[in-house]
Amino acid sequence: EAGVAQSPRYKIIEKRQSVAFWCNPISGHATLYWYQQILGQGPKLLIQFQNNGVVDDSQLPKDRFSAERLKGVDSTLKIQPAKLEDSAVYLCASRGYRDRGRGQYFGPGTRLLVL
Amino acid sequence: AQSVTQLDSHVSVSEGTPVLLRCNYSSSYSPSLFWYVQHPNKGLQLLLKYTSAATLVKGINGFEAEFKKSETSFHLTKPSAHMSDAAEYFCVVSDNTDKLIFGTGTRLQVFP
């Protein structure tokens, strides 16, 4: 089966610009996650979707970050305006209903550099 | 609250020698524990998982981990390191909300 797809793989922008990342989860996976991984740290959950509804966005900086999953399949994460400290790898993950408690499947990530 | 502590930020071994990556966890619940590996410019790959079954868990590529409740540890081991094992390894705890809490990672270097 195809894995979690993400694009773009790399993005360089200047501070105060906007950027969007796209994720397509494994087919049939209802739960989708966005993580932020700053260099030298473990991934940190930003937002979790169940189908097209938000389950947990408590760690999402809502003044500049937004995410949607309108049709319950693919998802977009946006940053507007970007700050220098947003430089990180943004990881998307998904899991199926039967995988609850058994781990998540991660995409390759989008590496963002804010100058 | 759940948390994990990876006791070593870097581990260096010679090819063919044993690998030990240490992890301690804190959890208010009976936890699920995982080890993920991240190769450069690649996504996170699940190595193995403990979900309250056998305490000795075998994973992919010859890795295994032992859940020790009395020591709140979940150390990752491999009898013989291979050059392809060089990567970043993350110990992860999950609570009953299915949220994953990652450690800060251990970078494994393997020398020929």
Short mmCIF file of N, CA and C in Angstrom, two decimals, chain A residues 41-96:
data_model
loop_
_atom_site.label_atom_id
_atom_site.label_comp_id
_atom_site.label_asym_id
_atom_site.label_seq_id
_atom_site.Cartn_x
_atom_site.Cartn_y
_atom_site.Cartn_z
N GLN A 41 15.23 18.08 18.23
CA GLN A 41 14.13 17.73 19.13
C GLN A 41 13.27 16.64 18.53
N GLY A 42 12.44 16.03 19.37
CA GLY A 42 11.46 15.09 18.87
C GLY A 42 10.26 15.81 18.31
N PRO A 43 9.49 15.14 17.46
CA PRO A 43 8.29 15.76 16.90
C PRO A 43 7.29 16.16 17.99
N LYS A 44 6.61 17.27 17.74
CA LYS A 44 5.59 17.77 18.66
C LYS A 44 4.27 17.87 17.90
N LEU A 45 3.21 17.33 18.47
CA LEU A 45 1.91 17.34 17.81
C LEU A 45 1.38 18.76 17.70
N LEU A 46 0.96 19.13 16.48
CA LEU A 46 0.29 20.42 16.27
C LEU A 46 -1.22 20.25 16.26
N ILE A 47 -1.71 19.29 15.49
CA ILE A 47 -3.14 19.12 15.34
C ILE A 47 -3.46 17.69 14.94
N GLN A 48 -4.61 17.20 15.41
CA GLN A 48 -5.10 15.87 15.09
C GLN A 48 -6.51 15.99 14.53
N PHE A 49 -6.73 15.32 13.39
CA PHE A 49 -8.05 15.26 12.77
C PHE A 49 -8.61 13.84 12.88
N GLN A 50 -9.91 13.75 13.06
CA GLN A 50 -10.63 12.50 12.90
C GLN A 50 -11.64 12.77 11.78
N ASN A 51 -11.43 12.11 10.62
CA ASN A 51 -12.16 12.46 9.40
C ASN A 51 -11.95 13.96 9.13
N ASN A 52 -13.00 14.76 9.03
CA ASN A 52 -12.78 16.18 8.75
C ASN A 52 -12.94 17.05 9.99
N GLY A 53 -13.00 16.43 11.18
CA GLY A 53 -13.15 17.18 12.41
C GLY A 53 -11.86 17.23 13.21
N VAL A 54 -11.65 18.35 13.92
CA VAL A 54 -10.46 18.52 14.75
C VAL A 54 -10.68 17.84 16.10
N VAL A 55 -9.72 16.97 16.47
CA VAL A 55 -9.78 16.29 17.76
C VAL A 55 -8.96 17.04 18.81
N ASP A 56 -7.79 17.51 18.39
CA ASP A 56 -6.88 18.18 19.32
C ASP A 56 -6.06 19.21 18.56
N ASP A 57 -6.20 20.46 18.89
CA ASP A 57 -5.35 21.51 18.30
C ASP A 57 -4.79 22.39 19.41
N SER A 58 -4.63 21.83 20.58
CA SER A 58 -4.20 22.61 21.74
C SER A 58 -2.79 23.16 21.60
N GLN A 59 -1.96 22.52 20.78
CA GLN A 59 -0.58 22.97 20.61
C GLN A 59 -0.38 23.76 19.32
N LEU A 60 -1.43 24.06 18.61
CA LEU A 60 -1.33 24.79 17.35
C LEU A 60 -1.35 26.30 17.62
N PRO A 61 -0.32 27.03 17.20
CA PRO A 61 -0.31 28.49 17.37
C PRO A 61 -1.32 29.13 16.44
N LYS A 62 -2.51 29.32 16.93
CA LYS A 62 -3.63 29.65 16.04
C LYS A 62 -3.57 31.07 15.49
N ASP A 63 -2.68 31.89 16.04
CA ASP A 63 -2.56 33.24 15.49
C ASP A 63 -1.88 33.22 14.12
N ARG A 64 -1.14 32.14 13.81
CA ARG A 64 -0.43 32.11 12.54
C ARG A 64 -0.57 30.78 11.80
N PHE A 65 -0.93 29.74 12.50
CA PHE A 65 -1.05 28.42 11.89
C PHE A 65 -2.53 28.08 11.71
N SER A 66 -2.83 27.43 10.58
CA SER A 66 -4.17 26.91 10.36
C SER A 66 -4.06 25.59 9.60
N ALA A 67 -5.04 24.74 9.79
CA ALA A 67 -5.04 23.46 9.08
C ALA A 67 -6.47 23.08 8.77
N GLU A 68 -6.62 22.37 7.66
CA GLU A 68 -7.96 21.91 7.30
C GLU A 68 -7.88 20.54 6.64
N ARG A 69 -9.00 19.86 6.71
CA ARG A 69 -9.14 18.54 6.09
C ARG A 69 -10.60 18.44 5.64
N LEU A 70 -10.91 19.23 4.64
CA LEU A 70 -12.30 19.50 4.28
C LEU A 70 -13.09 18.25 3.93
N LYS A 71 -12.50 17.34 3.17
CA LYS A 71 -13.24 16.17 2.71
C LYS A 71 -12.86 14.91 3.49
N GLY A 72 -12.10 15.11 4.57
CA GLY A 72 -11.74 13.97 5.39
C GLY A 72 -10.69 13.07 4.79
N VAL A 73 -10.00 13.56 3.77
CA VAL A 73 -8.94 12.75 3.16
C VAL A 73 -7.62 13.51 3.29
N ASP A 74 -7.26 14.30 2.25
CA ASP A 74 -6.00 15.02 2.35
C ASP A 74 -6.17 16.28 3.20
N SER A 75 -5.03 16.84 3.58
CA SER A 75 -5.02 17.96 4.53
C SER A 75 -3.98 18.98 4.11
N THR A 76 -4.24 20.24 4.51
CA THR A 76 -3.30 21.33 4.27
C THR A 76 -3.00 22.03 5.57
N LEU A 77 -1.73 22.30 5.80
CA LEU A 77 -1.28 23.09 6.95
C LEU A 77 -0.69 24.39 6.41
N LYS A 78 -1.14 25.52 6.96
CA LYS A 78 -0.68 26.82 6.48
C LYS A 78 -0.05 27.62 7.62
N ILE A 79 0.96 28.38 7.27
CA ILE A 79 1.58 29.32 8.20
C ILE A 79 1.52 30.71 7.56
N GLN A 80 0.94 31.65 8.30
CA GLN A 80 0.82 33.01 7.77
C GLN A 80 0.67 34.00 8.91
N PRO A 81 1.62 34.88 9.13
CA PRO A 81 2.92 35.01 8.49
C PRO A 81 3.97 34.14 9.19
N ALA A 82 4.96 33.71 8.45
CA ALA A 82 6.00 32.85 9.03
C ALA A 82 6.99 33.67 9.85
N LYS A 83 7.51 33.03 10.90
CA LYS A 83 8.56 33.60 11.73
C LYS A 83 9.81 32.72 11.62
N LEU A 84 10.94 33.28 12.01
CA LEU A 84 12.20 32.54 11.95
C LEU A 84 12.10 31.22 12.73
N GLU A 85 11.42 31.25 13.87
CA GLU A 85 11.35 30.07 14.73
C GLU A 85 10.44 28.97 14.17
N ASP A 86 9.80 29.24 13.03
CA ASP A 86 8.99 28.21 12.39
C ASP A 86 9.84 27.26 11.54
N SER A 87 11.12 27.57 11.39
CA SER A 87 12.02 26.68 10.65
C SER A 87 12.04 25.32 11.33
N ALA A 88 11.65 24.29 10.60
CA ALA A 88 11.48 22.97 11.18
C ALA A 88 11.09 22.00 10.07
N VAL A 89 10.98 20.73 10.45
CA VAL A 89 10.39 19.73 9.55
C VAL A 89 8.95 19.52 10.00
N TYR A 90 8.04 19.58 9.04
CA TYR A 90 6.63 19.38 9.34
C TYR A 90 6.24 17.99 8.84
N LEU A 91 5.85 17.16 9.78
CA LEU A 91 5.55 15.76 9.51
C LEU A 91 4.05 15.53 9.55
N CYS A 92 3.58 14.76 8.61
CA CYS A 92 2.20 14.32 8.60
C CYS A 92 2.17 12.82 8.91
N ALA A 93 1.20 12.40 9.68
CA ALA A 93 1.06 10.98 10.02
C ALA A 93 -0.41 10.60 9.94
N SER A 94 -0.66 9.32 9.77
CA SER A 94 -2.04 8.85 9.76
C SER A 94 -2.12 7.48 10.41
N ARG A 95 -3.31 7.11 10.79
CA ARG A 95 -3.53 5.75 11.30
C ARG A 95 -4.98 5.36 11.02
N GLY A 96 -5.14 4.05 10.89
CA GLY A 96 -6.48 3.52 10.69
C GLY A 96 -7.15 3.26 12.02
#
